[in-house]
Coordinates of C-alpha atoms in Angstrom, one line a residue:
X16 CA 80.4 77.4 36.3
X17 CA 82.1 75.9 33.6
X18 CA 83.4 79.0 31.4
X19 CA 83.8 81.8 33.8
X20 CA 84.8 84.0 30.7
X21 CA 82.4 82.2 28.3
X22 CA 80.1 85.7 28.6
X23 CA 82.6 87.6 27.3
X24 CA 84.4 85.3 24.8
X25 CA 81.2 84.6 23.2
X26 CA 78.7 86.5 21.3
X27 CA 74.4 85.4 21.5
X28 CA 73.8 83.2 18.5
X29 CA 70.2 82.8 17.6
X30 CA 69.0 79.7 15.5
X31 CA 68.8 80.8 12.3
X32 CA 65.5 80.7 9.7
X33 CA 64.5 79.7 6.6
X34 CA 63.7 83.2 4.4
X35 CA 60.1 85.2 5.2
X36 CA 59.2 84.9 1.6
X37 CA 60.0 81.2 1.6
X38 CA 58.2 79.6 5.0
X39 CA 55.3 82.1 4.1
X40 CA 54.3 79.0 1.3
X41 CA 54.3 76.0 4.2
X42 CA 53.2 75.1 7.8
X43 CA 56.4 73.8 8.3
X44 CA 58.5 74.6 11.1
X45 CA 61.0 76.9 9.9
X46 CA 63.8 76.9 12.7
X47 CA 66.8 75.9 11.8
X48 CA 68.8 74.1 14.8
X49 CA 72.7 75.5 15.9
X50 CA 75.4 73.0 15.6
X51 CA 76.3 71.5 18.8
X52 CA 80.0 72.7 19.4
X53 CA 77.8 76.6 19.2
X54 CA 75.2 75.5 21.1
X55 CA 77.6 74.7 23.9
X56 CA 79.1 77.9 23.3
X57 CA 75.8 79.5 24.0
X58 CA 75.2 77.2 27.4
X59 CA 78.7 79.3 28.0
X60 CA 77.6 82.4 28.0
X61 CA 75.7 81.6 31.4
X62 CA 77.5 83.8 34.0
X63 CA 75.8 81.5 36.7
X64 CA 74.6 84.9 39.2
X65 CA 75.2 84.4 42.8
X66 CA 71.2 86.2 42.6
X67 CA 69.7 84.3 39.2
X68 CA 67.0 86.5 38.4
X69 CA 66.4 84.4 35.2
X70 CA 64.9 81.8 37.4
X71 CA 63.1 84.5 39.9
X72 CA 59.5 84.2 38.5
X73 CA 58.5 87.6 40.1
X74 CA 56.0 90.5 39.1
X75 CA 57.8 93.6 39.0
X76 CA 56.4 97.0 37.4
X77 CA 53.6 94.9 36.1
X78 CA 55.3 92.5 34.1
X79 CA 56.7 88.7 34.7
X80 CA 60.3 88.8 35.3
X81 CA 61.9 85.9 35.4
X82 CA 61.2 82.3 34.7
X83 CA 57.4 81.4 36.7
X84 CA 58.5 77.7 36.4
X85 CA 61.6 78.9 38.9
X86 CA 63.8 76.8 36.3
X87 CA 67.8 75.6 37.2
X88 CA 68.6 77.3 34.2
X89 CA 72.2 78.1 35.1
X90 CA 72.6 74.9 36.4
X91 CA 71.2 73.3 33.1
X92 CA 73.4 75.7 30.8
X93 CA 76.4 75.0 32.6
X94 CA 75.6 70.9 31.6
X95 CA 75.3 72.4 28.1
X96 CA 78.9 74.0 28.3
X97 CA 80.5 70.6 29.9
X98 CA 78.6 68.3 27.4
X99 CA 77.0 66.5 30.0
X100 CA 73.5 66.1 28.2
X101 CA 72.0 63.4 31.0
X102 CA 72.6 65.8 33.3
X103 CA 71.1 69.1 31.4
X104 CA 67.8 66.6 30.9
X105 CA 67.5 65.8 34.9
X106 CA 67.9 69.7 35.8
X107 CA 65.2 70.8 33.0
X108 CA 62.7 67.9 33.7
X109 CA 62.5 68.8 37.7
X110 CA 60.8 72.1 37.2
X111 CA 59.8 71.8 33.6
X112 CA 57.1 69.3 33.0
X113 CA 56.8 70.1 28.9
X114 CA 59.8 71.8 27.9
X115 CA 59.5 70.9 24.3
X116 CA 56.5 73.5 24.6
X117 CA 57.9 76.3 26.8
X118 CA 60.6 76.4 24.5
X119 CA 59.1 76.8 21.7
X120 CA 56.3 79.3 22.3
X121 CA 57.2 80.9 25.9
X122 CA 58.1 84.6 25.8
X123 CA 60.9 84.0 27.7
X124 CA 60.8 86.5 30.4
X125 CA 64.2 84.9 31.9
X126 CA 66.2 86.3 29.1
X127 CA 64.4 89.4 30.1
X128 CA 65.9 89.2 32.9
X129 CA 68.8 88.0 32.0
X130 CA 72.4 89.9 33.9
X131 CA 74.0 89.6 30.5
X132 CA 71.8 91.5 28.7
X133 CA 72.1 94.7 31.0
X134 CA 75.1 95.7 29.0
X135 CA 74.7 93.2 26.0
X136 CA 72.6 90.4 25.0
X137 CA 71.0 88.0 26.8
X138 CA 71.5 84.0 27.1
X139 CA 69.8 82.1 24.5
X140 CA 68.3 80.9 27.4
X141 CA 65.0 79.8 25.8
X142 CA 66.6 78.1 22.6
X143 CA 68.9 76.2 25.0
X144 CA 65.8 74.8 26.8
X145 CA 64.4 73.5 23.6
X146 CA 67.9 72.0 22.8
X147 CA 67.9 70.0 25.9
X148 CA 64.8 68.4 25.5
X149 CA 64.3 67.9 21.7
X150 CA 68.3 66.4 21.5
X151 CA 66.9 64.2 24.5
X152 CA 63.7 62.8 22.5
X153 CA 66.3 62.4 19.7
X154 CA 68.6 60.1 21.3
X155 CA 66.0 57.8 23.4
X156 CA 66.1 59.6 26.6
X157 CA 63.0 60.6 27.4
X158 CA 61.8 57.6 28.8
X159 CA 58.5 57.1 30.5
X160 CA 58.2 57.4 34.4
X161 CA 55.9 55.6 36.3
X162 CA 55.2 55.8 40.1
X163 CA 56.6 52.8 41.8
X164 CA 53.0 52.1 43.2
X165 CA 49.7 53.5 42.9
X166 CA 47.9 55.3 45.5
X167 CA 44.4 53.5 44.4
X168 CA 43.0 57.4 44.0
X169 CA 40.8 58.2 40.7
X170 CA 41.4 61.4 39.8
X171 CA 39.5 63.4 36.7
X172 CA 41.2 66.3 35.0
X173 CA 39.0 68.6 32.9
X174 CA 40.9 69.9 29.7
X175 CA 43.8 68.8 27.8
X176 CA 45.1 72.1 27.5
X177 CA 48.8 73.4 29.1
X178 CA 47.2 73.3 32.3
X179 CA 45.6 70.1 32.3
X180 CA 48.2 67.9 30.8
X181 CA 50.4 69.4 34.1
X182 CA 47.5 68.7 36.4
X183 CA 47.6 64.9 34.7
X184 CA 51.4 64.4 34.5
X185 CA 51.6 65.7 38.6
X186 CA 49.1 63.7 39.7
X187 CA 50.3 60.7 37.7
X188 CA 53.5 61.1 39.0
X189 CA 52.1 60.4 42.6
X190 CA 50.2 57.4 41.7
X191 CA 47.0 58.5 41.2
X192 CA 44.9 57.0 38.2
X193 CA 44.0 60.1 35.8
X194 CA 42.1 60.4 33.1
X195 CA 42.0 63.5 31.0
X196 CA 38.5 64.6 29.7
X197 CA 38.4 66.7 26.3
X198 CA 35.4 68.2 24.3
X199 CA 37.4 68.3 21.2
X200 CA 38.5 65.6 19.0
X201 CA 42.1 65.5 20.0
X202 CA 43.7 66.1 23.4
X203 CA 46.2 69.2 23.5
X204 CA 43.8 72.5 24.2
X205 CA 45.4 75.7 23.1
X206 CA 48.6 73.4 22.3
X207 CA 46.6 71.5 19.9
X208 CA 44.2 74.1 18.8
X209 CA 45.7 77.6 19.7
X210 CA 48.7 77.8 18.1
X211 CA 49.7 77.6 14.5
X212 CA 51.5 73.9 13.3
X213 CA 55.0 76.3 12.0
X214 CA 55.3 77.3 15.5
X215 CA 54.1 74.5 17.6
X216 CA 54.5 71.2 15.2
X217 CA 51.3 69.0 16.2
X218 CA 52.9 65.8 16.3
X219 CA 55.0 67.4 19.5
X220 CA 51.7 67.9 21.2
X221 CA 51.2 64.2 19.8
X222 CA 54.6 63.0 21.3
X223 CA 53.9 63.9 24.6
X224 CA 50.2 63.1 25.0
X225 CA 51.6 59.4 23.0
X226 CA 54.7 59.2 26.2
X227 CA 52.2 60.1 29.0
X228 CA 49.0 57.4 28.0
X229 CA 52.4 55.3 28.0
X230 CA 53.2 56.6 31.4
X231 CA 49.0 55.5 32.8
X232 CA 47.4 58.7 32.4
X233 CA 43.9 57.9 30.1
X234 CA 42.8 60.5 27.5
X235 CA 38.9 60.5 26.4
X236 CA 37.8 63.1 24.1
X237 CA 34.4 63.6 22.6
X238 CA 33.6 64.6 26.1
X239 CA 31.7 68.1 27.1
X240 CA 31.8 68.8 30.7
X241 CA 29.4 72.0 30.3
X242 CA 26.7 69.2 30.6
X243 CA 25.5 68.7 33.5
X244 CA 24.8 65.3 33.8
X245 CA 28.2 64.5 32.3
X246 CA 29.5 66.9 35.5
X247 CA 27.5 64.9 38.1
X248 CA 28.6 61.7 36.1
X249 CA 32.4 62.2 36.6
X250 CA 31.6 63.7 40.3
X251 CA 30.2 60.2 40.9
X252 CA 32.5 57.7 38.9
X253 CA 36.2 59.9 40.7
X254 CA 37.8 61.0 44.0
X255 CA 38.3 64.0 42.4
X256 CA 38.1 66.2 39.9
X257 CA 39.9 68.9 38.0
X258 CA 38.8 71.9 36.3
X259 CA 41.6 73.1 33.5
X260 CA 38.9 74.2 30.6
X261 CA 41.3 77.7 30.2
X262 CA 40.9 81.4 30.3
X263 CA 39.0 81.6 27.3
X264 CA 36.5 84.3 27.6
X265 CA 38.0 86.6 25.0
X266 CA 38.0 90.4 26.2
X267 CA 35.3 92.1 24.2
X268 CA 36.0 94.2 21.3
X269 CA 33.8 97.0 22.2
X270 CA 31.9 97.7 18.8
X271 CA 28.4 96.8 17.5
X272 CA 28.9 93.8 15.6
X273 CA 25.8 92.4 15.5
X274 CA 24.2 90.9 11.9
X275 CA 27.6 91.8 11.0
X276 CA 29.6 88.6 9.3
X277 CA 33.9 88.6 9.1
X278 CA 33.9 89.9 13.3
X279 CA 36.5 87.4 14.6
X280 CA 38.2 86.6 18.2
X281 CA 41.6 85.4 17.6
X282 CA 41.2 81.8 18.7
X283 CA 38.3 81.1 16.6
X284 CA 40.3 81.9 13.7
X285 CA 43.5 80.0 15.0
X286 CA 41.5 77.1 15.6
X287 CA 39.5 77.3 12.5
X288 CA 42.8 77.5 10.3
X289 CA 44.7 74.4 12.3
X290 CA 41.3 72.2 11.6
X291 CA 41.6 73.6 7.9
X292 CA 45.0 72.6 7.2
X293 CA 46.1 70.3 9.9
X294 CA 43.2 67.9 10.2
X295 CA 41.3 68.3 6.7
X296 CA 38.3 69.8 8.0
X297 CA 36.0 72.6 6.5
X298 CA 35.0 74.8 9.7
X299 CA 32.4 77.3 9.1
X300 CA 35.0 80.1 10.3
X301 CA 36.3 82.0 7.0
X302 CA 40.0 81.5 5.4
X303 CA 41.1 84.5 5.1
X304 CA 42.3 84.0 1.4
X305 CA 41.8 86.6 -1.0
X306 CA 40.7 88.9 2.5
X307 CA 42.1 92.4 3.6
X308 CA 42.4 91.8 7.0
X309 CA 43.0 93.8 9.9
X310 CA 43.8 92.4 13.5
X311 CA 43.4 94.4 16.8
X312 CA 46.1 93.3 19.9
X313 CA 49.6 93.2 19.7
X314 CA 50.8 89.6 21.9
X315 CA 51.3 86.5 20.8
X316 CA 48.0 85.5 19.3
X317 CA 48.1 89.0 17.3
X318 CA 51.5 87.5 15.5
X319 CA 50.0 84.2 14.9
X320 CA 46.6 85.5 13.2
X321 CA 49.0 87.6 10.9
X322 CA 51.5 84.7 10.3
X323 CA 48.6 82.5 9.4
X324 CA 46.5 85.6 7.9
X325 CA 49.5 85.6 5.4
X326 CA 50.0 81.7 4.9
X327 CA 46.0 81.3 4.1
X328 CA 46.8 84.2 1.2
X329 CA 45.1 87.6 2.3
X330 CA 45.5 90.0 -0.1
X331 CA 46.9 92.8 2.7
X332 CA 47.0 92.3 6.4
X333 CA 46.9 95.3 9.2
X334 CA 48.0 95.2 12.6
X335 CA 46.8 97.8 15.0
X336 CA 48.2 98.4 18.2
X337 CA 46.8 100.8 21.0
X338 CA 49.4 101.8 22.7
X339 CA 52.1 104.3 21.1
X340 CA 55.6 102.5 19.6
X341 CA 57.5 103.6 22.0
X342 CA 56.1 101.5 24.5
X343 CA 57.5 98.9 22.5
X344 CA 61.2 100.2 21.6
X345 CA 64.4 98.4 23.3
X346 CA 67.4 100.6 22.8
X347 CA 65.8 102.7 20.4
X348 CA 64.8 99.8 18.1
X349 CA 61.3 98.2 17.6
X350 CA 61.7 94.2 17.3
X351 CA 60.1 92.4 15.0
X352 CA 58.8 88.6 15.3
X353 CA 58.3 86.2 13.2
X354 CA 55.1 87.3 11.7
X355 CA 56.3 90.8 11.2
X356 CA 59.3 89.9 9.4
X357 CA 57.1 87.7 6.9
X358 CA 54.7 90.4 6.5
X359 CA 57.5 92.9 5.5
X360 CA 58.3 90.0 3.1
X361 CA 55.2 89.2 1.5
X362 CA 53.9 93.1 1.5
X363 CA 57.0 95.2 1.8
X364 CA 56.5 96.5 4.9
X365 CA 55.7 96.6 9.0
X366 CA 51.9 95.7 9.3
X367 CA 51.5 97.3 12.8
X368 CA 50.6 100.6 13.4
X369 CA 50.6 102.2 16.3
X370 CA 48.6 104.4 19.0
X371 CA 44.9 103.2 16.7
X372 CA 42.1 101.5 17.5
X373 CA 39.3 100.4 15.1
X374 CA 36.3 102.8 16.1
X375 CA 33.1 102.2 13.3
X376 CA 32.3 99.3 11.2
X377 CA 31.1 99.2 7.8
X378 CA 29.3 96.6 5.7
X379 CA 27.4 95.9 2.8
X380 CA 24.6 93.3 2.9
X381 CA 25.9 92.2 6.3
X382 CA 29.6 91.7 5.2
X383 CA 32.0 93.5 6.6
X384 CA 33.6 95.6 3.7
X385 CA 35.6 98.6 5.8
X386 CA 37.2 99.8 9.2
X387 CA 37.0 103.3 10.4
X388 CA 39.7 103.7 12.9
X389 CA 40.6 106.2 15.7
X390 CA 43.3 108.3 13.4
X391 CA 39.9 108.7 11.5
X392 CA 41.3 107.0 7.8
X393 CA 39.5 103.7 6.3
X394 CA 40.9 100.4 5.8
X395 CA 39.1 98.3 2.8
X396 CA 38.9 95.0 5.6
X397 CA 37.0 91.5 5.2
X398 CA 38.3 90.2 7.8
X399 CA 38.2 91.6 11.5
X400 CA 40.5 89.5 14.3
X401 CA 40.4 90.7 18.0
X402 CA 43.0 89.4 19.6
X403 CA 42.6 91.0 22.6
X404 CA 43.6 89.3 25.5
X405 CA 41.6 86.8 28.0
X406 CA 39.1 87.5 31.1
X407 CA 38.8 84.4 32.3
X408 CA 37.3 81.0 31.9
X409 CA 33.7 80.8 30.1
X410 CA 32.2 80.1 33.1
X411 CA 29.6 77.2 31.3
X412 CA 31.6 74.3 33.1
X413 CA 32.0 76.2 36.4
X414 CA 28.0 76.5 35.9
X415 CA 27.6 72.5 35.1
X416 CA 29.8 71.6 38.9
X417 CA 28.3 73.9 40.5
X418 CA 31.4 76.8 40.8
X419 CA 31.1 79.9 41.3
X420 CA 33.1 82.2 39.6
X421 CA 34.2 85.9 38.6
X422 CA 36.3 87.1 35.9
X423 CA 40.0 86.1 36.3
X424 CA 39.4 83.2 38.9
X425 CA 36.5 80.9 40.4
X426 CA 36.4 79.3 43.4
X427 CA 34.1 77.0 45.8

């Protein structure tokens, strides 16, 4: 442990921001990087636990507690207190294959459970992570690895997504020849497509997919593996093959929205708005400029349709949340993220509201126009997101390799 007292000499330092009512105008990343001599102070703070449940990756009262990757982190933030940055990379890099993602856009369940923060705050355990890695890219030491010999094995992974590119850099590792298959234009999945370019800059995703066809793993996009002769194709041409296609059958809304135009699931509109503005193209999925919108769902993907709801230039945004705020309140206080910090911004206030569900839809010439909700008030909305979770994969490329599967998981 290299600052036994560091936990109590220092206090949590968070990277700081550009304003709300600033970043709201780009798609820039709006982070703000610590200076190194704080940074180590925050690596300091570590109180390296004889029990390190930051690193226990466990279920407990139905949440993740702990880091599911089992990450060294108090070995890595004790290299961050000594300065010993080789060090910090070889620590992250055994657990973490992509830690320039994770540490970006992970919630970060080990400062949840982080000791400090049982009568304080937690490590900056997260932000660290990122530090590691991106001050690693920075000074040329993220190098490529290749396996000392190959194992002569083809092996085909389905989907560029989190999962695949994991699959791909494992199984490279090891000597097998991969190739990654993607129906899309560019490789990356939900990294690419899924997450908003201010919160996960696309030429990261480009970075690593660039460093591992440098490390032997192929990429071919262009490629849809719900066919069925394209399935019995790669069956025939590899050794083996990989499904990583994602849990993306959306949870359903539960309303009639049939004939009815302006009914979104959150990664249509995600993805729509990253083609839009990142790649130049004109998806058939509305902008949601000049729009009151509402969004239903209150994770990750709920933020990112308001962040980007407010970047495209609605003219009011909504955020409706079923369960009651104090589900939500640590030490009396309800946090905001990004996106509701730049909604307070733009609009003056909180967008979320709390304990409401949207329960009737109205439209006009089959536009959506209105909302009826559960309190039983009316919200003027053009555009409805549901960004309601996952149940599973879509089940189409299951279909094409002949795998059966149920919601949640498939198997042989």
């Amino acid at each position: 442990m290299g600052k036994a007292t560091g936990f109590l000499e220092f206090d949590r330092r968070e990277t700081s921001s550009r304003p709300p009512e600033e970043r709201v105008r780009d798609w820039e990343s709006f982070h703000i990087p610590l200076a190194e001599s704080v940074r180590r102070e925050q690596g300091g703070r570590c109180m390296n636990c004889g029990v390190p449940y930051c690193q226990a990756g466990i279920l407990w009262e139905g949440r993740t507690f702990g880091c599911p990757l089992h990450n060294l982190v108090p070995e890595w933030n004790d290299m961050i207190w000594e300065g010993n940055p080789s060090h910090a990379l070889s620590r992250l890099l055994k657990t973490n294959n992509f830690p320039e993602f994770t540490g970006r856009v992970c919630p970060a369940p080990c400062e949840d459970a982080c000791i400090c923060g049982m009568y304080g705050d937690p490590v900056t355990i997260r932000e660290n992570e990122l530090s590691v890695i991106e001050d690693a890219f920075a000074a040329g030491a993220v190098k490529r690895r290749r396996p000392p010999q190959w194992s002569g094995k083809k092996v085909c992974v389905v989907g560029s997504g989190p999962a695949g590119l994991a699959a791909a850099d494992q199984l490279n590792r090891r000597g097998h020849s991969v190739t990654v298959v993607e129906r899309e234009e560019r490789p990356g999945g939900l990294l690419t497509y899924g997450i908003p370019n201010m919160k996960l800059p696309k030429d990261v995703v480009r970075r690593r997919v660039d460093l591992m066809t440098d490390e032997g793993v192929s990429f071919v996009t262009g490629v849809d593996a719900s066919d069925p002769a394209v399935a019995q194709r790669l069956l025939g041409d590899y050794d083996a093959v990989i499904l990583c296609c994602g849990a993306e059958r959306p949870r359903p809304l539960g309303l009639d929205a049939e004939g009815i135009s302006g009914v979104l699931y959150g990664t249509e509109f995600l993805k729509a708005a990253v083609e839009r503005q990142q790649f130049g193209k004109a998806p058939a999925v509305p902008s949601a400029e000049g729009r009151d919108v509402v969004i239903v769902g209150t994770g990750d993907t709920a933020s990112d349709c308001v962040a980007t709801a407010l970047r495209q230039g609605c003219r009011s945004v909504v955020q409706l949340v079923r369960r009651p705020m104090e589900d939500y309140l640590r030490g009396g206080v309800l946090p905001q993220d990004y996106a509701h910090q730049e909604a307070a911004a733009v609009f003056g206030g909180d967008p979320r509201r709390f304990g409401v569900q949207v329960k009737e839809l109205a439209a006009e010439d089959g536009a959506l126009t209105a909302v009826t909700t559960t309190d039983g008030d009316t919200l003027p909305c053009g555009l409805l997101i549901a960004a309601t979770g996952f149940a599973g994969c879509a089940g189409n490329v299951c279909e094409a390799f002949g795998v059966s599967y149920e919601i949640g998981r498939a198997h042989v």
